[in-house]
PDB file of C-alpha atoms and ligand atoms in Angstrom:
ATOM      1  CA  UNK A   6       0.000   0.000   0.000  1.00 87.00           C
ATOM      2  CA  UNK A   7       2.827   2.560  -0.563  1.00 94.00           C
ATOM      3  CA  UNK A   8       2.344   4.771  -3.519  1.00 97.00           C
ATOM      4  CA  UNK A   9       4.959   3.301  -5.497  1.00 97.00           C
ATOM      5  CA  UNK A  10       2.963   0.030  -5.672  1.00 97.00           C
ATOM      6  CA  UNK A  11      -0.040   1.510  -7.000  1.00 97.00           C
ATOM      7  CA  UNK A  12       2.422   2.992  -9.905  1.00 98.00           C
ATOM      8  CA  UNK A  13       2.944  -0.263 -10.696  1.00 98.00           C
ATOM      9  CA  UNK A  14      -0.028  -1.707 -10.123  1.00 97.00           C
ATOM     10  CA  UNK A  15      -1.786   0.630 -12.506  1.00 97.00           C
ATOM     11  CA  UNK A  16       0.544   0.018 -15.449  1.00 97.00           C
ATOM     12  CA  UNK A  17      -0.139  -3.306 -15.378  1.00 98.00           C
ATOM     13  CA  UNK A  18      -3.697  -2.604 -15.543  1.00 98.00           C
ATOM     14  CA  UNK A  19      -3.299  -0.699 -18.324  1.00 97.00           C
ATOM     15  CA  UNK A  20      -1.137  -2.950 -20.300  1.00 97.00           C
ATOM     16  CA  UNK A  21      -4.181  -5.810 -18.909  1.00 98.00           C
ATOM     17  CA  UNK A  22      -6.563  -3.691 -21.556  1.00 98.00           C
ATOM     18  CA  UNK A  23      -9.141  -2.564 -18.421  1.00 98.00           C
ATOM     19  CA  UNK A  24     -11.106   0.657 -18.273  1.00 98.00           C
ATOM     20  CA  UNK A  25     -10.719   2.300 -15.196  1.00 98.00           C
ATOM     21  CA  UNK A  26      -8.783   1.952 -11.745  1.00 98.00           C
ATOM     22  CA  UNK A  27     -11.109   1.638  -8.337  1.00 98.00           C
ATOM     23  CA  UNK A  28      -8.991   2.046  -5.376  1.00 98.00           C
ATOM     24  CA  UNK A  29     -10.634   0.728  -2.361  1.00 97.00           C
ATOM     25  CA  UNK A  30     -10.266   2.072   0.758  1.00 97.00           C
ATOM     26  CA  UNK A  31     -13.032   0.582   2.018  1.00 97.00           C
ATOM     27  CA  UNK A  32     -11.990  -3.123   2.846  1.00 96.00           C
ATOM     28  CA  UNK A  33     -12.454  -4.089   6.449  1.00 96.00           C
ATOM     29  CA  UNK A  34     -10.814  -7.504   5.932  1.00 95.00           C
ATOM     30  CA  UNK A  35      -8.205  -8.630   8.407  1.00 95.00           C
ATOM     31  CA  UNK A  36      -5.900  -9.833   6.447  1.00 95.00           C
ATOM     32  CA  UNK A  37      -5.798  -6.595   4.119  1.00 95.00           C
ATOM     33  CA  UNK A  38      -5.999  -4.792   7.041  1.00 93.00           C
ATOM     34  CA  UNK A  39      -3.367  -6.214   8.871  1.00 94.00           C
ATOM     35  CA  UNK A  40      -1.143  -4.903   6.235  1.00 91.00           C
ATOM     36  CA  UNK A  41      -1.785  -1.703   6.139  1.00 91.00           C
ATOM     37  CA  UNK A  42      -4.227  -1.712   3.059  1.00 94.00           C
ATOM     38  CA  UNK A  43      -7.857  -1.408   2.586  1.00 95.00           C
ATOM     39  CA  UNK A  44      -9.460   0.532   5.331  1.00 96.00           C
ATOM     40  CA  UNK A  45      -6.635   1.359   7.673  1.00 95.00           C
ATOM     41  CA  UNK A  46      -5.506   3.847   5.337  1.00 96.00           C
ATOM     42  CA  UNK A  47      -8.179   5.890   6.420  1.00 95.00           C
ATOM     43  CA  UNK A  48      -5.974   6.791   9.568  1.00 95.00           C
ATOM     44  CA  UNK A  49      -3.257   7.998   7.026  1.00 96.00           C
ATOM     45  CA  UNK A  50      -4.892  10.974   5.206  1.00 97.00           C
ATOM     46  CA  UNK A  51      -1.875  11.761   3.684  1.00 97.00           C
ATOM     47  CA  UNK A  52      -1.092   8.336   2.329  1.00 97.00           C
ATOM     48  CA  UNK A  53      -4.391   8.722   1.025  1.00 98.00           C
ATOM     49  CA  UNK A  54      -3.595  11.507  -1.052  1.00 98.00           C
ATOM     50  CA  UNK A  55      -0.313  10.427  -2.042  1.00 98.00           C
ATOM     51  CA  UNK A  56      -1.866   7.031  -3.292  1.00 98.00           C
ATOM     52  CA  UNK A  57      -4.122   8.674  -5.270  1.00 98.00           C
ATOM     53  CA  UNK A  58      -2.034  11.071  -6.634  1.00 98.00           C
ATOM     54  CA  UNK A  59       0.616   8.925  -7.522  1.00 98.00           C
ATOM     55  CA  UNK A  60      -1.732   6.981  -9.412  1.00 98.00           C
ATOM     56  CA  UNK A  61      -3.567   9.274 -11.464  1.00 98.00           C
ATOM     57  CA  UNK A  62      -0.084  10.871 -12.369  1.00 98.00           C
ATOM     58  CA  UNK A  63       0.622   7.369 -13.747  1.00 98.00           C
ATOM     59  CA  UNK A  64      -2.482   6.159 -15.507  1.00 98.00           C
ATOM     60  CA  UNK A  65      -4.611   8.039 -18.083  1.00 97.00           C
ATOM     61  CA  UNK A  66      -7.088   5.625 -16.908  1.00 98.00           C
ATOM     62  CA  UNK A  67     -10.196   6.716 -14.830  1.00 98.00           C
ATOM     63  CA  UNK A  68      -8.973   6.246 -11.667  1.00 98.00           C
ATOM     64  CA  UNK A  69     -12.339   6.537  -8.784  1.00 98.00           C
ATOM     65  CA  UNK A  70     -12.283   5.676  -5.101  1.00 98.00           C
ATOM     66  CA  UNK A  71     -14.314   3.799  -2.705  1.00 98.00           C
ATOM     67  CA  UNK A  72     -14.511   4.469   1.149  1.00 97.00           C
ATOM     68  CA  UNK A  73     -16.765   3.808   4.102  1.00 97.00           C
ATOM     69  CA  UNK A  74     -18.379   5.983   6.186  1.00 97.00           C
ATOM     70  CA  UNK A  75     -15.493   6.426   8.658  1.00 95.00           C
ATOM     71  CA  UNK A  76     -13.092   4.602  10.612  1.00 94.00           C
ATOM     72  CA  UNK A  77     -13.050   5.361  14.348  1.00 94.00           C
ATOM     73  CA  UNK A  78     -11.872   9.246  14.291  1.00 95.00           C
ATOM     74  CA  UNK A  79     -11.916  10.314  10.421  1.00 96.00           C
ATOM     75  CA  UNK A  80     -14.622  10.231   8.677  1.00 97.00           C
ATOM     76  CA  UNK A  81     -15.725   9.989   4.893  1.00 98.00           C
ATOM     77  CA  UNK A  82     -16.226  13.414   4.408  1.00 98.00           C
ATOM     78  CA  UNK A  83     -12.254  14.421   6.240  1.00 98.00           C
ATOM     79  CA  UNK A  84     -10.955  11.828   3.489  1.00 98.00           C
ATOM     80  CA  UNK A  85     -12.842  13.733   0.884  1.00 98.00           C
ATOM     81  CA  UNK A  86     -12.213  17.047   1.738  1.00 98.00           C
ATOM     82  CA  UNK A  87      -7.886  16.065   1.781  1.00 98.00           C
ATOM     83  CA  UNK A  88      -8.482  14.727  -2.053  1.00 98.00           C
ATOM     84  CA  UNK A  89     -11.009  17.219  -3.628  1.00 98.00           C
ATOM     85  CA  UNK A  90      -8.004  18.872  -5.578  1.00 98.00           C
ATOM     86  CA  UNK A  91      -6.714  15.247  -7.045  1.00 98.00           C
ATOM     87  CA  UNK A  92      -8.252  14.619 -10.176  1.00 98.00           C
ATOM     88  CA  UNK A  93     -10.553  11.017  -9.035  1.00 98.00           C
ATOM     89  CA  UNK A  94     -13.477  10.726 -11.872  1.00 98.00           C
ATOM     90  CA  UNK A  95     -16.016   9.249  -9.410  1.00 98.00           C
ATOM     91  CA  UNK A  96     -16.578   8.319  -5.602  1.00 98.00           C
ATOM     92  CA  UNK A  97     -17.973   5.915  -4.103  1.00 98.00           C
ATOM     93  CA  UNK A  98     -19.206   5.177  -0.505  1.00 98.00           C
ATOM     94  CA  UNK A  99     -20.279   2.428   1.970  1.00 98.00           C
ATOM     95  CA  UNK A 100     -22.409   4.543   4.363  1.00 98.00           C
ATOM     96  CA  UNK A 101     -21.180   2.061   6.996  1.00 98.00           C
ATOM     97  CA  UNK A 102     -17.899   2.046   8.806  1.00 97.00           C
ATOM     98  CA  UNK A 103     -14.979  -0.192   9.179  1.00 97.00           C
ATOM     99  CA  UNK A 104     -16.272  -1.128  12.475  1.00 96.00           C
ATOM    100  CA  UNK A 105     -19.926  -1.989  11.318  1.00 97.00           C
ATOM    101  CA  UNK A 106     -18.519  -4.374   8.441  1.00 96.00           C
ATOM    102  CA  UNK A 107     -21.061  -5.609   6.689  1.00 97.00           C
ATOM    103  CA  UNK A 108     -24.242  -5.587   8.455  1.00 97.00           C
ATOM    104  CA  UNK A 109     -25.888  -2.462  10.242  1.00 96.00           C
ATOM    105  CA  UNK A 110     -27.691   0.753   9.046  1.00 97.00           C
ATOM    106  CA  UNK A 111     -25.567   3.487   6.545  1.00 98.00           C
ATOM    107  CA  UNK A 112     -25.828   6.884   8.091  1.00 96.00           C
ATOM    108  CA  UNK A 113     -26.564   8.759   5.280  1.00 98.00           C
ATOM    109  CA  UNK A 114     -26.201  11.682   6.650  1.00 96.00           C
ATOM    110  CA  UNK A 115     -22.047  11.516   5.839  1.00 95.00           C
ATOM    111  CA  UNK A 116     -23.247  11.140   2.520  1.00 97.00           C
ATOM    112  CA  UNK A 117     -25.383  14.336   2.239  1.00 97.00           C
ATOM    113  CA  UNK A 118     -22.506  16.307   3.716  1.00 97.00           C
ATOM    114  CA  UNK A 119     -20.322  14.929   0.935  1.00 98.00           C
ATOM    115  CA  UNK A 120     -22.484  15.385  -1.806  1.00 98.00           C
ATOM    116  CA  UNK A 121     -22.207  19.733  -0.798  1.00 98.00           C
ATOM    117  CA  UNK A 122     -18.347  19.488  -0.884  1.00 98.00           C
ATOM    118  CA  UNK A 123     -18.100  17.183  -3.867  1.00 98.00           C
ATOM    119  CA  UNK A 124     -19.563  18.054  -7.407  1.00 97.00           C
ATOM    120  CA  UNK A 125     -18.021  15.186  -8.760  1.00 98.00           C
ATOM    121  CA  UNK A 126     -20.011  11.529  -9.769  1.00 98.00           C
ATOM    122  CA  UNK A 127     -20.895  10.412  -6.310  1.00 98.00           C
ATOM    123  CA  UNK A 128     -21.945   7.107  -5.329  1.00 98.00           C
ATOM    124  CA  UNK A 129     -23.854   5.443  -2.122  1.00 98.00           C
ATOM    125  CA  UNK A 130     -23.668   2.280  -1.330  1.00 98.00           C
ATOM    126  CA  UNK A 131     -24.735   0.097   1.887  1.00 98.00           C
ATOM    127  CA  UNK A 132     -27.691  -1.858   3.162  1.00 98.00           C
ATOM    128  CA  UNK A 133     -29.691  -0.851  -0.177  1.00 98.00           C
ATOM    129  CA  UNK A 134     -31.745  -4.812  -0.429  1.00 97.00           C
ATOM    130  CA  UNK A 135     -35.414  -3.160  -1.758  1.00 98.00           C
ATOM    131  CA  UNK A 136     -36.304  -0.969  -4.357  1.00 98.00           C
ATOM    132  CA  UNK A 137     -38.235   1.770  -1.867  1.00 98.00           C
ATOM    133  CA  UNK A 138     -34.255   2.188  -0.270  1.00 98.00           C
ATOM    134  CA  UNK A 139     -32.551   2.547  -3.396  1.00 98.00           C
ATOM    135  CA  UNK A 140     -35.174   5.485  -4.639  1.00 98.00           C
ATOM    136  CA  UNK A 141     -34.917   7.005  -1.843  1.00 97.00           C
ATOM    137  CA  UNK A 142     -31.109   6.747  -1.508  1.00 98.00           C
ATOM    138  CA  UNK A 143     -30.816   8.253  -5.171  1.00 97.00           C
ATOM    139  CA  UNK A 144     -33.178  10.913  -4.452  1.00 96.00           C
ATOM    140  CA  UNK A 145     -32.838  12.459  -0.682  1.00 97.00           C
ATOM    141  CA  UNK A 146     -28.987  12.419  -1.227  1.00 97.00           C
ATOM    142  CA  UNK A 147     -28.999  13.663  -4.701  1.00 97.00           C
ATOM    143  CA  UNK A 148     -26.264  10.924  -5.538  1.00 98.00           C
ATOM    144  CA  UNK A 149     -24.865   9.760  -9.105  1.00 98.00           C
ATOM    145  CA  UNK A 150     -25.751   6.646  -8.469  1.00 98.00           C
ATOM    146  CA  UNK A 151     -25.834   3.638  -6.051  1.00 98.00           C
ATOM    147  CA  UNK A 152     -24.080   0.311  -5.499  1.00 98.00           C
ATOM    148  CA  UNK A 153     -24.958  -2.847  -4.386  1.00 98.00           C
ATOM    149  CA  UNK A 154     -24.023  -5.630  -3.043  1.00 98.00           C
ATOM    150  CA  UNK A 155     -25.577  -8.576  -0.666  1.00 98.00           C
ATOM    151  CA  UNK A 156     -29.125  -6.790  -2.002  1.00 97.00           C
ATOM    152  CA  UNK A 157     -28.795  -8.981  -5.041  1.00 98.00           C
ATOM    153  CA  UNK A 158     -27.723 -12.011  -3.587  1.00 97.00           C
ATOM    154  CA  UNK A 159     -30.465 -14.139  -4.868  1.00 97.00           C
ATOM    155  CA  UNK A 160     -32.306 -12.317  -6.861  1.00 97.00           C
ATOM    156  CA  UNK A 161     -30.588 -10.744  -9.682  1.00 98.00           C
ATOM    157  CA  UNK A 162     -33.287  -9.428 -10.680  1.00 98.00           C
ATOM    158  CA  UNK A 163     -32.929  -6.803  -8.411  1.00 98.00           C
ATOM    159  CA  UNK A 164     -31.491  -3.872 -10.315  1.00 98.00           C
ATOM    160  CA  UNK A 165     -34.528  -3.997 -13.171  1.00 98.00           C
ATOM    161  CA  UNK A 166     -36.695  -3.865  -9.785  1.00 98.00           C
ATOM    162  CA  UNK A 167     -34.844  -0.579  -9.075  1.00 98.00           C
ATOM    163  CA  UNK A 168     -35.219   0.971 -12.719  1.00 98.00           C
ATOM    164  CA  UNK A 169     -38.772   0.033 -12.788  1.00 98.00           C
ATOM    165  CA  UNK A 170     -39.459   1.292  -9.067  1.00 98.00           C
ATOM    166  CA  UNK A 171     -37.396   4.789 -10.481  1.00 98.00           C
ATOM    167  CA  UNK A 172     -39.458   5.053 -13.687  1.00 98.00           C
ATOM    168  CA  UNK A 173     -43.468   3.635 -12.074  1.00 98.00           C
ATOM    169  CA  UNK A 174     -43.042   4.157  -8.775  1.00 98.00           C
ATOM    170  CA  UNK A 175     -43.505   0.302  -8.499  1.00 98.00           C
ATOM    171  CA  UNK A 176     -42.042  -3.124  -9.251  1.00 98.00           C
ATOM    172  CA  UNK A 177     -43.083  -6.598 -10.112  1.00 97.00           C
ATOM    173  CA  UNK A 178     -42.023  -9.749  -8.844  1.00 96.00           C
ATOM    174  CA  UNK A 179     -41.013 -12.702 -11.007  1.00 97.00           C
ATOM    175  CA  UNK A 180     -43.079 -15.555 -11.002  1.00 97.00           C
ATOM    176  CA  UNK A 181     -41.733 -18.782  -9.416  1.00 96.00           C
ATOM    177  CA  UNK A 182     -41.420 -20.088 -13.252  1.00 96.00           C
ATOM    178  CA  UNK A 183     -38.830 -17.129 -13.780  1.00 97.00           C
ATOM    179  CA  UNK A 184     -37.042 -17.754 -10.780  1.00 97.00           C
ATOM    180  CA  UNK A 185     -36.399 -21.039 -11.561  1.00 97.00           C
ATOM    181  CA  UNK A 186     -35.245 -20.629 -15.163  1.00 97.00           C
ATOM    182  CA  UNK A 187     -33.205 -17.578 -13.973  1.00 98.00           C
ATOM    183  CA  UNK A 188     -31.421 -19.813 -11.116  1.00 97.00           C
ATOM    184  CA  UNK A 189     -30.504 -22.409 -13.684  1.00 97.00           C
ATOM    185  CA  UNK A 190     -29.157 -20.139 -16.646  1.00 97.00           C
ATOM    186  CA  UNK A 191     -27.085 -19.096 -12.854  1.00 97.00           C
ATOM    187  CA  UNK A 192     -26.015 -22.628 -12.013  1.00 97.00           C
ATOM    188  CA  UNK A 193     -24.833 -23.151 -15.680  1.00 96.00           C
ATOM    189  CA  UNK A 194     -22.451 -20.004 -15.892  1.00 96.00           C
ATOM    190  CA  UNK A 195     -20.989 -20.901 -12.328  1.00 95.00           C
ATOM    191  CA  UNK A 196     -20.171 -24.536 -13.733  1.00 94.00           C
ATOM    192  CA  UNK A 197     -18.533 -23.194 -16.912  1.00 95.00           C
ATOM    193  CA  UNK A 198     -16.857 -20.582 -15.227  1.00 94.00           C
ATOM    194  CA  UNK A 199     -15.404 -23.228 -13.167  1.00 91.00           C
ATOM    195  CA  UNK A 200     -15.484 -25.605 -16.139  1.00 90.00           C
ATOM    196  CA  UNK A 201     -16.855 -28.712 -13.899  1.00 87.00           C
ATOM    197  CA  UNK A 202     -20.365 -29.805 -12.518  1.00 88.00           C
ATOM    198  CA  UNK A 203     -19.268 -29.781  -9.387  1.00 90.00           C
ATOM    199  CA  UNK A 204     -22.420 -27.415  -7.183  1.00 94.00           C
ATOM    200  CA  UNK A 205     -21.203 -27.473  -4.253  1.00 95.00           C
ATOM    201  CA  UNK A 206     -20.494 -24.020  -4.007  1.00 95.00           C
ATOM    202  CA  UNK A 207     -23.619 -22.945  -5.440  1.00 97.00           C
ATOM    203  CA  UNK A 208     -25.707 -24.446  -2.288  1.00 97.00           C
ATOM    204  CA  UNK A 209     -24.987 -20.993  -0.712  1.00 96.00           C
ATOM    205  CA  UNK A 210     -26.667 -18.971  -3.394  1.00 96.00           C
ATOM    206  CA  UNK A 211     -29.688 -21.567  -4.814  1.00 97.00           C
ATOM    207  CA  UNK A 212     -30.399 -21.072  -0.492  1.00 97.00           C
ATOM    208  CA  UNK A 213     -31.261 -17.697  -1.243  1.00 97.00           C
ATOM    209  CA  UNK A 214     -33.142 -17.733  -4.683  1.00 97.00           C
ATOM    210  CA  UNK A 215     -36.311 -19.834  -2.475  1.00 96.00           C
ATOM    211  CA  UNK A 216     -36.507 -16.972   0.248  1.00 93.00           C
ATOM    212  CA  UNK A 217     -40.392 -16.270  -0.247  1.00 91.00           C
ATOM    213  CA  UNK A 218     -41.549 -19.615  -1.563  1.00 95.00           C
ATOM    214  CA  UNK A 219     -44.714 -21.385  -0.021  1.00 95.00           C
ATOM    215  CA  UNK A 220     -42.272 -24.511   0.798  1.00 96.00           C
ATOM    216  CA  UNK A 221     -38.665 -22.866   1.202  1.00 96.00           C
ATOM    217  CA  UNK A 222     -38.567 -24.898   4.254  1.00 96.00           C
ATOM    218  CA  UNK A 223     -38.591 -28.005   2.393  1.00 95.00           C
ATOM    219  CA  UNK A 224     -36.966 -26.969  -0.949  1.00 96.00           C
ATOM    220  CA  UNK A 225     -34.135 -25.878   1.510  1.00 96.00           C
ATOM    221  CA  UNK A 226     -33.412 -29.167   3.207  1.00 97.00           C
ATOM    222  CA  UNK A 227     -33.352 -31.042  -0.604  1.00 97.00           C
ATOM    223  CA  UNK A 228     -31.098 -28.202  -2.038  1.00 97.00           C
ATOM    224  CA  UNK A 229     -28.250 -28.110   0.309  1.00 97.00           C
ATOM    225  CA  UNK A 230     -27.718 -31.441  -0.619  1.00 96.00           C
ATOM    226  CA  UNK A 231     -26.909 -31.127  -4.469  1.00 97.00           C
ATOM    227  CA  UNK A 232     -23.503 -31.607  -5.872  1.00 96.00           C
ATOM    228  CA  UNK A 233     -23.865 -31.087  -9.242  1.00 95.00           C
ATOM    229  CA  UNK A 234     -26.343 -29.529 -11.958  1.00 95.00           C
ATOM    230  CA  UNK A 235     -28.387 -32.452 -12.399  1.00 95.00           C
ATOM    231  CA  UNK A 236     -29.452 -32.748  -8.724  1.00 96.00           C
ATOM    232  CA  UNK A 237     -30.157 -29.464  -9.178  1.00 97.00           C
ATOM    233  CA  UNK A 238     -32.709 -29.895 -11.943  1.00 97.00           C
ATOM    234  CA  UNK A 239     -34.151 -33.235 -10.260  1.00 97.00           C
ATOM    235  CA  UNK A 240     -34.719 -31.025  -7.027  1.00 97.00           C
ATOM    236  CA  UNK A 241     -36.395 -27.767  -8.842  1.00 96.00           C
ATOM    237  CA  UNK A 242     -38.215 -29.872 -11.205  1.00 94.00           C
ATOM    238  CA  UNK A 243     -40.705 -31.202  -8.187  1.00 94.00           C
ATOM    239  CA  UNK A 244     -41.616 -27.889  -7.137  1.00 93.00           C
TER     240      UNK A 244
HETATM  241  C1  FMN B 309     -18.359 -11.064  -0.924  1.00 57.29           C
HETATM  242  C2  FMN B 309     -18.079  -9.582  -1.046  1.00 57.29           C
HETATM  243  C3  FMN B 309     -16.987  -9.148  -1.815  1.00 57.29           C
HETATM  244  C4  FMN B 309     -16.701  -7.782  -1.957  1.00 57.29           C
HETATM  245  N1  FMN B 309     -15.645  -7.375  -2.718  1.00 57.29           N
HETATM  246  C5  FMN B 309     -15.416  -6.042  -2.908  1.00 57.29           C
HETATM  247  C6  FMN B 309     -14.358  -5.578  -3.741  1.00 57.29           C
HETATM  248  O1  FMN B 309     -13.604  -6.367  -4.313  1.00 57.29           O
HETATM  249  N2  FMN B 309     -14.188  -4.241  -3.895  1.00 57.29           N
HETATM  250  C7  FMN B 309     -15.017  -3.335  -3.286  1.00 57.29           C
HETATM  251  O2  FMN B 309     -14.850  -2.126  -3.473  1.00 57.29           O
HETATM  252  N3  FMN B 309     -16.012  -3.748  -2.469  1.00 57.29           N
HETATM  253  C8  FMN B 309     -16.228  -5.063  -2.278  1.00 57.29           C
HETATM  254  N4  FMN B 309     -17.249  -5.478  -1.455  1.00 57.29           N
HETATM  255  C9  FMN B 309     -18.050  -4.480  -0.747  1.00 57.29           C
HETATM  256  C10 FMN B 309     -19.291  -4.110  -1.532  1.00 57.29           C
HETATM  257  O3  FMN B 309     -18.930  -3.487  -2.750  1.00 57.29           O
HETATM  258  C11 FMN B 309     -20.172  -3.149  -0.743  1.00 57.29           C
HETATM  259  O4  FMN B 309     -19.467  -1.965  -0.486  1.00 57.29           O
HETATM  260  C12 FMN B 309     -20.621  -3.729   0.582  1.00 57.29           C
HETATM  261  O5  FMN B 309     -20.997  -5.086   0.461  1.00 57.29           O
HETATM  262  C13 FMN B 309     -21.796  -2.927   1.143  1.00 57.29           C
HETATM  263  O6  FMN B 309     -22.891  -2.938   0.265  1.00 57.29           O
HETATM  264  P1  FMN B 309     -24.157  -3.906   0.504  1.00 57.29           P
HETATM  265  O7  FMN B 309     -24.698  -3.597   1.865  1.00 57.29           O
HETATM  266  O8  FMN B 309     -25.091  -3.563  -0.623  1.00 57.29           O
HETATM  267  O9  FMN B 309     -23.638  -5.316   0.421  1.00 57.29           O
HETATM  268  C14 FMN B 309     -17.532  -6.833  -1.302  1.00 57.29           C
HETATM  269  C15 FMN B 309     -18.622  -7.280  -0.530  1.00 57.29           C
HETATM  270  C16 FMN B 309     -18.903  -8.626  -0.386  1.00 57.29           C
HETATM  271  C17 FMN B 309     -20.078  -9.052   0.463  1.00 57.29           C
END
């Protein structure tokens, strides 16, 4: 995490053919953490900015940022206001912080406070999981845009939800029918990303696609049993 690495770092991803450079000061985990990276920068301002600056001075890439809401003493909006003169093409952040993790309300208020200081594309992010908290995300903070994360886990459908809640003020559901054909075309693409039929590791999400169905209870018990794709389609086939 010194600022010669990201030089480096961003070359490559250049040379790699990508679009843009995120740099993520956001990441609670321990073992980034315990190196100095992700989120502990936040106690560094100054590393911060000479991160940043070394990278954009290296990269004609888009380089944007992510951050949480604070961590213990300095918040989101101290980190922005030490960077506004760098040129970063976007921001984005969790409106928890390092010590919340992953679960937890954002405080949005951080946010708004941001959003006076910084004209650039701002982004919140954190805890949005239904369409009436993304609107109203988008709209009482006056944000860019959102992210999100464990709010799709299960239902990818999620983000035409959004768009449709943004547009009508309301959102259908997909039928069971959908659900099913939409957690199969999922199954597939995990097996050929991981070219083998081996499910295991899709138990976790299939778990989540039957939240809300009459007998989750006992779809549940067959489903964290499958190993591959087939057992899979035996299993959703009965219901
Ligand atoms: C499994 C997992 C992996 C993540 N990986 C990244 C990552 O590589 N880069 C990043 O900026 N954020 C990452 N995040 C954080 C999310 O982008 C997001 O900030 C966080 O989950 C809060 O949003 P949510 O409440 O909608 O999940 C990850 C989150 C999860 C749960």
């Amino acid at each position: 995490s010194r600022p010669e690495e990201f030089v480096q770092a961003s070359k490559l991803v250049a040379q790699a053919g990508f679009d843009g450079i995120d740099i993520n000061f956001g990441c609670p985990a321990k073992k980034v953490n315990r190196n100095d990276a992700g989120c502990t920068l936040m106690n560094n301002l100054d590393r911060v900015y000479d991160i940043i600056q070394a990278t954009c001075e290296a990269t004609k890439l888009p380089v944007s940022i992510k951050l949480r809401n604070g961590k213990g003493q300095v918040t989101a909006e101290q980190l922005v206001k030490k960077v506004l003169d760098l040129p970063i093409q976007a921001i984005m952040v969790h409106g928890r912080t390092f010590e919340q993790a992953f679960s937890g309300e954002s405080d949005w208020q951080q946010i708004k406070k941001i959003r006076t200081i910084y004209p650039g594309i701002l982004l919140a992010n954190g805890g949005l999981d239904t369409p009436a908290k993304a609107q109203s995300v988008i709209t009482e903070l006056a944000v860019d845009g959102i992210g999100i994360g464990q709010g799709c886990w299960g239902k990818p459908w999620f983000f035409s939800q959004i768009k449709e809640q943004l547009r009508f003020n309301r959102y259908t559901q997909p039928t069971w029918a959908q659900i099913k054909r939409i957690l199969l075309t999922h199954a597939e693409l995990m097996a050929a990303d991981k070219n083998n039929d081996n499910l295991v590791e899709f138990r976790k999400h299939v778990l989540r696609y039957v939240n809300g169905h009459e007998k989750a209870t006992a779809l549940r018990k067959q489903l964290v049993t499958i190993n591959s794709y087939q057992d899979l389609v035996n299993i959703i086939q009965q219901f």
